[in-house]
mmCIF file of C-alpha atoms in Angstrom:
data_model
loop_
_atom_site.group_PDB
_atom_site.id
_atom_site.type_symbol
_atom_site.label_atom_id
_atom_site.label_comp_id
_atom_site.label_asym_id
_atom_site.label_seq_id
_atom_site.Cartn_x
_atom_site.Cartn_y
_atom_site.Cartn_z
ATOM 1 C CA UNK L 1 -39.843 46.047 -34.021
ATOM 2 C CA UNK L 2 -37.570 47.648 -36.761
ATOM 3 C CA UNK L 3 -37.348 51.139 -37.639
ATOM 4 C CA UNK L 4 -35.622 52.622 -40.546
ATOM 5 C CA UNK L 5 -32.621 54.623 -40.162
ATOM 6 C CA UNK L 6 -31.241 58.140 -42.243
ATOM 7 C CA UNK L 7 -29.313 55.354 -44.173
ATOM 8 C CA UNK L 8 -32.164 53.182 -45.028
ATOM 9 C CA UNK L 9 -31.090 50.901 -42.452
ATOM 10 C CA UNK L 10 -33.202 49.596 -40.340
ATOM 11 C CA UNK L 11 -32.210 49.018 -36.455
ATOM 12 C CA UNK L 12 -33.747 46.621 -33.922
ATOM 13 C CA UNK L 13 -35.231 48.317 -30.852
ATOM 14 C CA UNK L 14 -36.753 47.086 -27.872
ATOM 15 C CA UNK L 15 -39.948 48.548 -26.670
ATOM 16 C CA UNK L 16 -39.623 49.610 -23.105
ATOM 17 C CA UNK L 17 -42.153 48.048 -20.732
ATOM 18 C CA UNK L 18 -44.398 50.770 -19.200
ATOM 19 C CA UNK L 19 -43.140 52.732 -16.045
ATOM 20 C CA UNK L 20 -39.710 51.878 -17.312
ATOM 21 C CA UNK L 21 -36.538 53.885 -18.423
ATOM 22 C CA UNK L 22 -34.576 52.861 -21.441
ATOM 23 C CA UNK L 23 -31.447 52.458 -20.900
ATOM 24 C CA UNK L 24 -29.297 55.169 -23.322
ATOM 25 C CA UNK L 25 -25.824 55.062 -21.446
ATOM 26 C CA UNK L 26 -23.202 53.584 -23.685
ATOM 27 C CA UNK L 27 -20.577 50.258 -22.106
ATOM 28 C CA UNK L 28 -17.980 52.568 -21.908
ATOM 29 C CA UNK L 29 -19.875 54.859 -19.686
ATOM 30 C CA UNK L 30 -21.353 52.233 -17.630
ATOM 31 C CA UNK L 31 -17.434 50.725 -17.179
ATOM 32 C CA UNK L 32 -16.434 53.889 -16.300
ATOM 33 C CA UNK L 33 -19.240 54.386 -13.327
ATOM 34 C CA UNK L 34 -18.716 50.674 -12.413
ATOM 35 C CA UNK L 35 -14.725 51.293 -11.630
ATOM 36 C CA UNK L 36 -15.357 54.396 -9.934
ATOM 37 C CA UNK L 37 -18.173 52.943 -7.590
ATOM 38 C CA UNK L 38 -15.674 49.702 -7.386
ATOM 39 C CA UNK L 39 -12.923 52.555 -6.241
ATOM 40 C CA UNK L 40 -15.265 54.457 -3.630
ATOM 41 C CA UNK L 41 -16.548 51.012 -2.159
ATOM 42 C CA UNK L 42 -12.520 49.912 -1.620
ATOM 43 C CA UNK L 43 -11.787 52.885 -0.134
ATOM 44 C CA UNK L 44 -14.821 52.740 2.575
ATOM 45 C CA UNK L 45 -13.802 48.950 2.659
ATOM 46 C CA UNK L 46 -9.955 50.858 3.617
ATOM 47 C CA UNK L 47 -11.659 53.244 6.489
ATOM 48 C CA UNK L 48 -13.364 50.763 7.812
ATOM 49 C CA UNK L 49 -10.770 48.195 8.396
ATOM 50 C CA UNK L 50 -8.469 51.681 9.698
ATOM 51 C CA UNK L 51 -11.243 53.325 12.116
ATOM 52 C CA UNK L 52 -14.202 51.241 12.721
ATOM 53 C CA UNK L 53 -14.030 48.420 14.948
ATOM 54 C CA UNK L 54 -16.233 46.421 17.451
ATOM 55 C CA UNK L 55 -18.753 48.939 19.224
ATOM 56 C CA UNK L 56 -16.942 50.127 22.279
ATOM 57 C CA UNK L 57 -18.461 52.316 25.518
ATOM 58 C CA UNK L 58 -15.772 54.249 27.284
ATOM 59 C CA UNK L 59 -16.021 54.289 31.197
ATOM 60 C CA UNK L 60 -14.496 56.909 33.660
ATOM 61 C CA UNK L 61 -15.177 57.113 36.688
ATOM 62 C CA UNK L 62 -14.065 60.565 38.682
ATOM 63 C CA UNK L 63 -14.112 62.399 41.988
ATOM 64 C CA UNK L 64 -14.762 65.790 40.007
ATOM 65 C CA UNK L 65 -11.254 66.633 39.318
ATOM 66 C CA UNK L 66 -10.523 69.194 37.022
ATOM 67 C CA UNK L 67 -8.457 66.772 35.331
ATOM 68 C CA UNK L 68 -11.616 64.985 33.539
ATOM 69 C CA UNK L 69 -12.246 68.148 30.980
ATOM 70 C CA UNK L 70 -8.532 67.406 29.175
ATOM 71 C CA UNK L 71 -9.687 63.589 29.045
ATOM 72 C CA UNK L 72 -12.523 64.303 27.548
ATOM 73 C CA UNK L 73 -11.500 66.500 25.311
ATOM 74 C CA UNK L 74 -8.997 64.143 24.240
ATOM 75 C CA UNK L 75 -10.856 61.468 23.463
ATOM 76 C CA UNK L 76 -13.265 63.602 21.104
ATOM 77 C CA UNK L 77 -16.192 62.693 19.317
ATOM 78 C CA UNK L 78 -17.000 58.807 18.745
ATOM 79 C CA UNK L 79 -17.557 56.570 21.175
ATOM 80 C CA UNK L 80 -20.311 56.314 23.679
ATOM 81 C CA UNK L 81 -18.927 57.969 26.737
ATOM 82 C CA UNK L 82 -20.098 57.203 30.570
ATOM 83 C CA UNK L 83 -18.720 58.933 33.236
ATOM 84 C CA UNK L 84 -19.539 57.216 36.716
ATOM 85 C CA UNK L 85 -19.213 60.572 39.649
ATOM 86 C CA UNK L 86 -18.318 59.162 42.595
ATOM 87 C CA UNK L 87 -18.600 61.900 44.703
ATOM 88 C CA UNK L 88 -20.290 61.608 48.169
ATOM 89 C CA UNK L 89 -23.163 63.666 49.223
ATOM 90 C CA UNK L 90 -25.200 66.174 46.999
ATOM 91 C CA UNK L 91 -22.507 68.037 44.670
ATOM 92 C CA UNK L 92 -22.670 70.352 41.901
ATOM 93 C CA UNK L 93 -23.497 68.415 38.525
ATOM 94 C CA UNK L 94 -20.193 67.597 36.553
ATOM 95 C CA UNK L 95 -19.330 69.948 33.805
ATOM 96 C CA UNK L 96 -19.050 67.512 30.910
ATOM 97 C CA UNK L 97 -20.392 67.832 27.099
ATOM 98 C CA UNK L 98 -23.884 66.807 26.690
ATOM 99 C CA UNK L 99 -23.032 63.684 24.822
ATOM 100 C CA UNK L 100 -21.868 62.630 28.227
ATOM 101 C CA UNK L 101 -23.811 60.204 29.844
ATOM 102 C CA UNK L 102 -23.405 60.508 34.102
ATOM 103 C CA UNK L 103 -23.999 57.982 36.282
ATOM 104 C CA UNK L 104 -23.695 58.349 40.501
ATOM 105 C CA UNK L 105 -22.021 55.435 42.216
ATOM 106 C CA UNK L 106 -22.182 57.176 45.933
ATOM 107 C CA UNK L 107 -18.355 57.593 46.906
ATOM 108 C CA UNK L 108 -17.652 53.397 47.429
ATOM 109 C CA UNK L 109 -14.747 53.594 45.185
ATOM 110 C CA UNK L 110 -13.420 53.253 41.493
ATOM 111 C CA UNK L 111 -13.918 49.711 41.482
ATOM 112 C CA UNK L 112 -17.575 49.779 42.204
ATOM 113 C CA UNK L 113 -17.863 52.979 40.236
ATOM 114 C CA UNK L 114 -16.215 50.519 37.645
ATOM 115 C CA UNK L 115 -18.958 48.132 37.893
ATOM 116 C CA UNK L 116 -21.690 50.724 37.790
ATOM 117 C CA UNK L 117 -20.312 52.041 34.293
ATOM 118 C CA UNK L 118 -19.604 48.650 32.623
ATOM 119 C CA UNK L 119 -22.619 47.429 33.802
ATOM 120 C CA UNK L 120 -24.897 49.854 32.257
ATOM 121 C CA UNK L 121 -23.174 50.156 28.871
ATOM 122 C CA UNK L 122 -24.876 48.028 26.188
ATOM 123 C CA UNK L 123 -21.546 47.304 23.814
ATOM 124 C CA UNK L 124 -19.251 44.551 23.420
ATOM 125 C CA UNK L 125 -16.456 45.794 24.493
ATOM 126 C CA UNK L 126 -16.109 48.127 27.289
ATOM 127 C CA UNK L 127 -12.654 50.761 27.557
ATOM 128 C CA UNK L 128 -11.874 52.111 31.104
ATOM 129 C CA UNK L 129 -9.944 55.402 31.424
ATOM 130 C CA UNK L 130 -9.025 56.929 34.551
ATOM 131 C CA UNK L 131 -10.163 60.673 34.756
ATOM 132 C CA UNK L 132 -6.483 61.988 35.142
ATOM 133 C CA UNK L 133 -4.752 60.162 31.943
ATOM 134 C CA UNK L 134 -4.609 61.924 28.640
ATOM 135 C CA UNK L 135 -5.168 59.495 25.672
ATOM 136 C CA UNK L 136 -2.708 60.201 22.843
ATOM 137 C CA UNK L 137 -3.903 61.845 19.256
ATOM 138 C CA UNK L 138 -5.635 59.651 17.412
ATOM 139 C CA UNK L 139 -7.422 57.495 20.447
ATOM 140 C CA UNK L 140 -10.169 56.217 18.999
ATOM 141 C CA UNK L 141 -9.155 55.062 16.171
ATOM 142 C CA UNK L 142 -6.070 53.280 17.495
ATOM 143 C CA UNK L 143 -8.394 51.788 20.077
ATOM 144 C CA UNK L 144 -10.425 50.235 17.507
ATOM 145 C CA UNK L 145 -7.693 48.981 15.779
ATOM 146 C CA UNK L 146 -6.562 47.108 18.826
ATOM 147 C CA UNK L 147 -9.888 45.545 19.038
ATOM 148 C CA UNK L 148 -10.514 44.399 15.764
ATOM 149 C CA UNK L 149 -10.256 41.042 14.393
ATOM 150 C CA UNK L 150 -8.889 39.847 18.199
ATOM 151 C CA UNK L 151 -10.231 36.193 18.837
ATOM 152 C CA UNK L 152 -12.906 35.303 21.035
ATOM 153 C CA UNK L 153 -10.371 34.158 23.313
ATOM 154 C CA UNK L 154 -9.196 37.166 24.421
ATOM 155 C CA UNK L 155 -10.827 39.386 26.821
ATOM 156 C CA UNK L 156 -9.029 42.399 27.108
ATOM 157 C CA UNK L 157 -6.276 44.630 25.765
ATOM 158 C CA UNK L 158 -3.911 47.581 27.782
ATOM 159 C CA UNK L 159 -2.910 50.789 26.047
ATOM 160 C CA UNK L 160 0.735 51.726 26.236
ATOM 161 C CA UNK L 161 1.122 54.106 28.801
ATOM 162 C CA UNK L 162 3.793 56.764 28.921
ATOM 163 C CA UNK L 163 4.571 58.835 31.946
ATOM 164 C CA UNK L 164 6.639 61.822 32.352
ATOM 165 C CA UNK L 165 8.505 62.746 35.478
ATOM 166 C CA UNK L 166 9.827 66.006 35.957
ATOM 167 C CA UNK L 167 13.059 66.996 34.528
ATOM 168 C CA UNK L 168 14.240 69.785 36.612
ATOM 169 C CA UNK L 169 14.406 67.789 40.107
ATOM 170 C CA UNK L 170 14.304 64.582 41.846
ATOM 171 C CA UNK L 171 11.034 63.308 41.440
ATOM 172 C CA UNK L 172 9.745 62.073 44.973
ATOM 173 C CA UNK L 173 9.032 58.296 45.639
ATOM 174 C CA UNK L 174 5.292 59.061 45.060
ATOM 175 C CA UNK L 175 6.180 60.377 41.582
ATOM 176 C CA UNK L 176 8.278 57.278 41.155
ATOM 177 C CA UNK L 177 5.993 54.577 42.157
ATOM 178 C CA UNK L 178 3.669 56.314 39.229
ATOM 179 C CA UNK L 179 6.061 56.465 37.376
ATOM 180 C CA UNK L 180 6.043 51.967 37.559
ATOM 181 C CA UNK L 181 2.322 52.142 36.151
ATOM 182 C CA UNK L 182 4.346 52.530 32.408
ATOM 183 C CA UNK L 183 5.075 49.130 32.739
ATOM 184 C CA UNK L 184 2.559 47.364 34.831
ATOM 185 C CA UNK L 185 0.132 44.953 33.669
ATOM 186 C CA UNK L 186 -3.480 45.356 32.884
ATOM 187 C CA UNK L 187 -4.005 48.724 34.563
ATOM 188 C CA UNK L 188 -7.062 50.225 34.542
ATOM 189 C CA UNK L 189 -5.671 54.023 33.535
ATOM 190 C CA UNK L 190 -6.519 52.555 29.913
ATOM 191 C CA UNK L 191 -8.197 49.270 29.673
ATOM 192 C CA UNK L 192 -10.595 48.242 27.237
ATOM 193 C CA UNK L 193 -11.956 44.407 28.607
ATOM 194 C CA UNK L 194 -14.404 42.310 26.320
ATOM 195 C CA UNK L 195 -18.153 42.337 27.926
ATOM 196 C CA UNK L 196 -18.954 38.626 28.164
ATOM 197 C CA UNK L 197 -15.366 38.428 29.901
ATOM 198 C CA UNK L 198 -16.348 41.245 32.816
ATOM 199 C CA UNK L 199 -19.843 39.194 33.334
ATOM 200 C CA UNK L 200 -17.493 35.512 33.491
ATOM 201 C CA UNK L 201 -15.020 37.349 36.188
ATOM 202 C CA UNK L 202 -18.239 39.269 38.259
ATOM 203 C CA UNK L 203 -16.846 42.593 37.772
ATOM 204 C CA UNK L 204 -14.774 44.524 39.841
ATOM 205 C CA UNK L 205 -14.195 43.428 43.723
ATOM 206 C CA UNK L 206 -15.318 46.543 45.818
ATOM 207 C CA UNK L 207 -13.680 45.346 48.635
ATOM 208 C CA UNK L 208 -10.760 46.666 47.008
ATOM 209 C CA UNK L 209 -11.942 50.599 48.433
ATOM 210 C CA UNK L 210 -8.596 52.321 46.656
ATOM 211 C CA UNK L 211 -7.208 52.800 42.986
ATOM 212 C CA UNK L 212 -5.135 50.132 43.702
ATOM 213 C CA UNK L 213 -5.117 46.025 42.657
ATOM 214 C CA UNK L 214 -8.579 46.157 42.092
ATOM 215 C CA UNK L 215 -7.410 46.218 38.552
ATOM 216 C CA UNK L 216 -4.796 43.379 38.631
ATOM 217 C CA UNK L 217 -7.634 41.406 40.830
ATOM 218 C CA UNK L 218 -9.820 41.662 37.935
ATOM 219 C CA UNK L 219 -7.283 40.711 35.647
ATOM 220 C CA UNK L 220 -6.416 37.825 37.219
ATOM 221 C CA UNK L 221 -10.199 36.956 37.648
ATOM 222 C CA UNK L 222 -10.602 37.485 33.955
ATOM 223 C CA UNK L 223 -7.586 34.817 33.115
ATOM 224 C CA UNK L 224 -9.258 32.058 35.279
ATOM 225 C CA UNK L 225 -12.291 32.239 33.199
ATOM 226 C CA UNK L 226 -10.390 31.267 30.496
ATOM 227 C CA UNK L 227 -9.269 34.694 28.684
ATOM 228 C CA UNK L 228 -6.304 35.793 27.490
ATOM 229 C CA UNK L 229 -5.001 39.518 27.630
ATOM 230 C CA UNK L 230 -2.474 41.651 25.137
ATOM 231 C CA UNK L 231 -1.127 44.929 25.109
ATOM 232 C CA UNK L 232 -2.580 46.967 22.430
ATOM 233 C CA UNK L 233 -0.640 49.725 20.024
ATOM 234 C CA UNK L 234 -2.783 52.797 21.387
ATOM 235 C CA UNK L 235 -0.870 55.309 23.676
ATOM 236 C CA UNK L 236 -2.038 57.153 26.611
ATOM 237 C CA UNK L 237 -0.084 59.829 29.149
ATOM 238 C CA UNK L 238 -0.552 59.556 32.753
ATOM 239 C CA UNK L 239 0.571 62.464 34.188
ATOM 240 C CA UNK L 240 1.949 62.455 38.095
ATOM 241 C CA UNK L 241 1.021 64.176 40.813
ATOM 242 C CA UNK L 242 3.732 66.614 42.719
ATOM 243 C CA UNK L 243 4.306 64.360 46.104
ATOM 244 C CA UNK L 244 6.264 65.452 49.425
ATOM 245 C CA UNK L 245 7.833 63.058 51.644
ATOM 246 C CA UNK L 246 4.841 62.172 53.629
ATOM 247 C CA UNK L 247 3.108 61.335 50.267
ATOM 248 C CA UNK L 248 5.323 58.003 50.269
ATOM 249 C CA UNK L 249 4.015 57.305 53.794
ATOM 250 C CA UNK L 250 0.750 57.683 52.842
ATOM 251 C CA UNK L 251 1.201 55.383 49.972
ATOM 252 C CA UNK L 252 1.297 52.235 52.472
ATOM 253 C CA UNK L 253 -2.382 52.505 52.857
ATOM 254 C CA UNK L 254 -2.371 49.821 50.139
ATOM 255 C CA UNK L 255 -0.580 47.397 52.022
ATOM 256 C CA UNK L 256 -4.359 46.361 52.989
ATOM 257 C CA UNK L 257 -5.058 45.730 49.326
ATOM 258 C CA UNK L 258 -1.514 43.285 48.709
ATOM 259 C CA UNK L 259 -3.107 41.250 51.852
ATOM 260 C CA UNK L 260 -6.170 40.985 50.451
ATOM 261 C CA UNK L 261 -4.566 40.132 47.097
ATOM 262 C CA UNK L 262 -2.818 37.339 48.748
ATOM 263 C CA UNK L 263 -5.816 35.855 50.065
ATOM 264 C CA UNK L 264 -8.110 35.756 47.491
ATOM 265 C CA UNK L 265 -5.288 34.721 44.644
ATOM 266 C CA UNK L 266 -2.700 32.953 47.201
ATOM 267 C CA UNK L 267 0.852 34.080 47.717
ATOM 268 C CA UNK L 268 2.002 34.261 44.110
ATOM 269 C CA UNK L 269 -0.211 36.425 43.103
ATOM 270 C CA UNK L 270 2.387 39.076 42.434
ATOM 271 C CA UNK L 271 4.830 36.880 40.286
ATOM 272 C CA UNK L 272 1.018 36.148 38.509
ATOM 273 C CA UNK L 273 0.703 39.774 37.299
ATOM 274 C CA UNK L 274 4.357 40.308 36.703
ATOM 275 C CA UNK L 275 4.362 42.610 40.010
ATOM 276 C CA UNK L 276 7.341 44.573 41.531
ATOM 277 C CA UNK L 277 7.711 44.244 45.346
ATOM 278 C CA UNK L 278 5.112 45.329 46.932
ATOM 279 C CA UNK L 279 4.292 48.594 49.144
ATOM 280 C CA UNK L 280 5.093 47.055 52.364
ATOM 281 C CA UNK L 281 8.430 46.004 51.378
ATOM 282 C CA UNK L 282 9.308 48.816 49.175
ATOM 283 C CA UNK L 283 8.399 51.520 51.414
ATOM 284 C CA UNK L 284 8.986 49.956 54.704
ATOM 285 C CA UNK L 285 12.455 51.990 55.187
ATOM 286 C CA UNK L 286 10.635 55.032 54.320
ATOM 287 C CA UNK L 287 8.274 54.365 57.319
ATOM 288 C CA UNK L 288 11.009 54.043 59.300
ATOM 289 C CA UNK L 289 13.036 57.359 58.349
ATOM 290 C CA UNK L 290 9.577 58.505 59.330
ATOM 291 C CA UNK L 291 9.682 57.217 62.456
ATOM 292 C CA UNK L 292 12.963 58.371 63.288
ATOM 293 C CA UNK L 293 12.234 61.845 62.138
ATOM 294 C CA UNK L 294 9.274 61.857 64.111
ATOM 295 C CA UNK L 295 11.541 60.643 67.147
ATOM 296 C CA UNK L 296 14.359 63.525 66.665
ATOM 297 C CA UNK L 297 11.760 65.894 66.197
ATOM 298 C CA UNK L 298 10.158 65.376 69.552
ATOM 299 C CA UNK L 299 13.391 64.351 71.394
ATOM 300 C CA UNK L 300 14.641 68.265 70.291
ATOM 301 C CA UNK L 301 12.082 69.552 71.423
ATOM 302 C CA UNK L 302 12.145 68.123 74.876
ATOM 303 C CA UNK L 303 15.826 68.995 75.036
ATOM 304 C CA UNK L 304 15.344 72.653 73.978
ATOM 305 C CA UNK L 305 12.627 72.842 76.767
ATOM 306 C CA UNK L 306 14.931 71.434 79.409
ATOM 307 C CA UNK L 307 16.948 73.786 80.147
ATOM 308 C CA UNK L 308 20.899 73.605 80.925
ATOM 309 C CA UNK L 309 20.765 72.876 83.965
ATOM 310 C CA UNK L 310 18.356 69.709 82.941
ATOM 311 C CA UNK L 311 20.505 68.864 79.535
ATOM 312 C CA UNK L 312 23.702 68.708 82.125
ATOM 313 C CA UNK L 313 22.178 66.114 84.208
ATOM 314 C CA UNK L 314 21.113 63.862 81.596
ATOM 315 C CA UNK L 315 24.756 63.383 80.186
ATOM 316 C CA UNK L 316 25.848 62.688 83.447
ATOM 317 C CA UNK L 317 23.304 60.251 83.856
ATOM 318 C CA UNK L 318 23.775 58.743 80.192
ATOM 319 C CA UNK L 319 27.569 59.040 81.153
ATOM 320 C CA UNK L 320 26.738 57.111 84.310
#
């Protein structure tokens, strides 16, 4: 229909059908909103690829040490969060934030702690954290950059860890032998493995009963199902733990777990995982300084009890 302008003109117009608007925005309006929805849609496009990545459940387990409150904290708001309490017995309830899902695995250990976490998370990809390590600012999203876009192939990726020994002494061979975890291979401190490739490995071995090689066990498990794993960009501080001499003594309770290594994965096992020597050899002279010490100490003793008279007629004995 025509209508007749001020001018005598007359101008076609469109009736609109009922229940509809007419549309009265002019093109260079309607350019105008188009670029600017264009712009807002690029820059989500820009977040996404920066932040978001593949749907991720982090896993710690703990023993309750205070430790767990700065890793949490750390990590912030985001991902789903399941801390495994591994506590024996009937203890107080953790004090985490209520976001915090906790899960009881009964005191058998981190690795089937491990298994109780992974296994009840729903996501794709599953991070592990131990409750001592501090991720590094920014966590989240740097872990989901090292997850996204990663082929199929791979199963698993290992933060960069950085670990800080004390500057104003010696550190002691406990603080040392941390100190190695900054370059080990597919540690669990921070470890974020692909689902499907934790179900083709079985999980964690709990007859590993320590923090130590279940991790590099699982690793190597994961490889032989036909996964690869990379080191990823994110960054994570594990702190260590003051240690006295006996502390490196103690530390040869793993020499258990390299003998189980070696007969589940054969005897190159450690060249497999890019290992240093192992506890047994590493700390075998410190075993014997213990020895010793614990010889001189007693054989002191004996001779301050013995009296003159006693000392005397051992060294003419010995000199006999």
């Amino acid at each position: 229909m025509t209508r007749p302008t001020p001018g005598g003109e007359r101008r076609r117009t469109t009736a609109a059908a009922p229940g509809a608007t007419a549309e009265t925005t002019p093109r260079a309006t309607q350019a105008k909103a188009r670029g600017k929805a264009s712009a807002t849609a690029a820059a989500r496009s820009r977040t996404a690829r920066k932040g978001a990545g593949p749907a991720v459940t982090v896993v710690i387990p703990t023993i309750g040490r205070p430790s767990l409150a700065a890793t949490l904290a750390a990590i912030g708001p985001g991902p789903e969060i399941v801390v495994v309490d591994d506590r024996t017995g009937e203890p107080e309830p953790l004090a985490v934030p209520a976001r915090v899902r906790v899960l009881r695995s009964g005191g058998r250990g981190p690795a089937a702690a491990r298994n109780v976490g992974w296994r009840a998370a729903t996501t794709p990809w599953v991070a592990f954290l131990d409750d001592d390590v501090v991720p590094g600012p920014g966590w989240v999203e740097a872990l989901a950059r090292d997850l996204a876009d990663l082929p199929a192939t791979v199963g698993g990726t290992q933060a960069r860890l950085e670990v800080p020994l004390p500057g104003d002494r010696r550190p002691t061979d406990a603080e040392r032998n941390t100190a190695g975890l900054a370059g080990a291979r597919w540690i669990t401190a921070d470890m974020a493995y692909r689902r499907s490739a934790l179900e083709a490995a079985g999980g964690f071995d709990e007859r590993f009963p320590a923090a130590y090689r279940e991790d590099c066990d699982l690793a190597l498990r994961v490889e032989a199902a036909g996964f690869s794993l990379v080191r990823g960009e994110r960054l994570t501080r594990h702190p260590v733990r003051p240690g006295g001499f006996w502390s490196s003594v103690r530390l040869q309770r793993g020499n258990a777990d390299d003998a189980l290594m070696r007969r589940v994965h054969g005897p190159g096992w450690r060249d497999a995982i890019g290992g240093a020597p192992g506890r047994l050899r590493r700390h075998a002279l410190t075993t014997g300084a213990a020895v010793l010490a614990l010889g001189l100490s007693a054989a002191a003793a004996l001779t301050a009890r013995s009296g003159p008279g006693r000392r005397a007629l051992g060294a003419a004995a010995g000199a006999a």
